Amino acid sequence: ISVGRNVVFGVNANDDIFYRAGITGENPKGTQWVVVGGKLSQIDVDGNSVWGRNSAYKVFNLHISCKGEPALSSWVQYGTKIARVAVGKLGIYGVSGSNDIFTW
């Protein structure tokens, strides 16, 4: 699970992706979990960008709207295989299975 500004995304044991809908200042817990298309084993979110990797260690990115809901764009795949991806104000970083560090 990953918590950003007014947005929460998570994945389950089946690699299904969810976001928490209805998060507002008045209702910070939101209203419901909504399934997002695709499969990811690990996920991280910051600002209007969601990053993750699937079970084949391929990296994907999805842009989200200002309200924290997935925009109409689709997942974009990146060629580097990584074990873990992290996103924050300083950028997007990934660590490969051989401990090499990548940035996008």
Short mmCIF file of C-alpha atoms in Angstrom, two decimals:
data_model
loop_
_atom_site.label_atom_id
_atom_site.label_comp_id
_atom_site.label_asym_id
_atom_site.label_seq_id
_atom_site.Cartn_x
_atom_site.Cartn_y
_atom_site.Cartn_z
CA ILE A 1 0.00 0.00 0.00
CA SER A 2 1.17 3.54 -0.69
CA VAL A 3 -0.25 6.81 0.60
CA GLY A 4 0.19 10.06 -1.30
CA ARG A 5 -1.47 13.43 -1.06
CA ASN A 6 -5.22 12.70 -1.11
CA VAL A 7 -4.61 9.33 -2.73
CA VAL A 8 -4.09 5.74 -1.58
CA PHE A 9 -3.13 2.86 -3.86
CA GLY A 10 -2.48 -0.76 -2.96
CA VAL A 11 -2.00 -4.24 -4.34
CA ASN A 12 -3.12 -7.57 -2.92
CA ALA A 13 -1.64 -11.09 -2.90
CA ASN A 14 -3.15 -11.72 -6.36
CA ASP A 15 -1.36 -8.60 -7.74
CA ASP A 16 -4.70 -6.81 -8.22
CA ILE A 17 -4.42 -3.01 -8.04
CA PHE A 18 -6.81 -0.80 -6.04
CA TYR A 19 -7.23 2.86 -5.19
CA ARG A 20 -9.29 4.42 -2.44
CA ALA A 21 -12.11 6.52 -3.94
CA GLY A 22 -13.82 9.48 -2.32
CA ILE A 23 -10.94 10.80 -0.23
CA THR A 24 -11.55 14.43 0.75
CA GLY A 25 -10.61 16.79 3.57
CA GLU A 26 -13.96 16.04 5.17
CA ASN A 27 -13.71 12.27 4.54
CA PRO A 28 -10.00 11.30 4.72
CA LYS A 29 -10.85 7.58 4.89
CA GLY A 30 -12.60 7.69 1.51
CA THR A 31 -15.66 5.72 0.50
CA GLN A 32 -14.57 2.51 -1.21
CA TRP A 33 -11.78 0.51 -2.82
CA VAL A 34 -11.91 0.54 -6.63
CA VAL A 35 -10.11 -1.98 -8.85
CA VAL A 36 -7.64 -0.55 -11.37
CA GLY A 37 -6.80 -2.58 -14.46
CA GLY A 38 -3.45 -4.34 -14.58
CA LYS A 39 -1.39 -6.47 -12.22
CA LEU A 40 1.40 -5.25 -9.93
CA SER A 41 3.33 -6.88 -7.10
CA GLN A 42 4.66 -3.61 -5.65
CA ILE A 43 3.37 -0.04 -5.86
CA ASP A 44 4.38 3.49 -4.83
CA VAL A 45 2.61 6.82 -5.35
CA ASP A 46 3.54 10.48 -5.13
CA GLY A 47 1.74 13.52 -6.47
CA ASN A 48 -0.02 12.59 -9.69
CA SER A 49 2.10 9.57 -10.52
CA VAL A 50 1.80 5.89 -9.57
CA TRP A 51 4.75 3.56 -10.13
CA GLY A 52 5.01 -0.17 -9.64
CA ARG A 53 6.44 -3.43 -10.82
CA ASN A 54 4.78 -6.68 -11.76
CA SER A 55 5.74 -10.28 -10.96
CA ALA A 56 8.08 -10.30 -14.00
CA TYR A 57 9.91 -7.27 -12.48
CA LYS A 58 8.77 -4.95 -15.27
CA VAL A 59 8.19 -1.30 -14.29
CA PHE A 60 4.95 0.58 -15.01
CA ASN A 61 3.66 4.14 -14.50
CA LEU A 62 0.13 5.58 -14.39
CA HIS A 63 -0.81 9.27 -14.17
CA ILE A 64 -3.67 10.16 -11.86
CA SER A 65 -5.99 13.16 -11.78
CA CYS A 66 -5.85 15.94 -9.21
CA LYS A 67 -8.63 14.18 -7.29
CA GLY A 68 -6.46 11.08 -6.87
CA GLU A 69 -8.48 8.94 -9.23
CA PRO A 70 -6.86 7.21 -12.21
CA ALA A 71 -6.86 9.41 -15.28
CA LEU A 72 -7.98 8.06 -18.63
CA SER A 73 -4.39 7.23 -19.52
CA SER A 74 -3.19 3.66 -19.39
CA TRP A 75 -0.17 2.09 -17.75
CA VAL A 76 3.14 2.88 -19.47
CA GLN A 77 5.80 0.16 -19.34
CA TYR A 78 9.51 0.87 -18.94
CA GLY A 79 12.20 -1.54 -20.13
CA THR A 80 14.31 -1.89 -16.99
CA LYS A 81 13.62 -4.85 -14.72
CA ILE A 82 13.72 -3.94 -11.04
CA ALA A 83 12.96 -5.53 -7.68
CA ARG A 84 11.65 -2.35 -6.02
CA VAL A 85 10.54 1.09 -7.21
CA ALA A 86 10.08 4.25 -5.13
CA VAL A 87 8.75 7.67 -6.13
CA GLY A 88 9.02 10.97 -4.27
CA LYS A 89 9.82 14.64 -4.62
CA LEU A 90 13.43 13.83 -5.55
CA GLY A 91 12.49 11.52 -8.42
CA ILE A 92 11.76 7.91 -9.30
CA TYR A 93 14.26 5.27 -8.25
CA GLY A 94 14.48 1.54 -8.70
CA VAL A 95 16.75 -1.21 -7.41
CA SER A 96 17.45 -4.26 -9.57
CA GLY A 97 17.84 -7.82 -8.33
CA SER A 98 21.62 -7.36 -8.59
CA ASN A 99 21.40 -4.16 -6.45
CA ASP A 100 21.95 -1.72 -9.34
CA ILE A 101 20.15 1.60 -8.84
CA PHE A 102 18.16 3.22 -11.65
CA THR A 103 16.40 6.55 -11.92
CA TRP A 104 13.83 7.84 -14.40
#
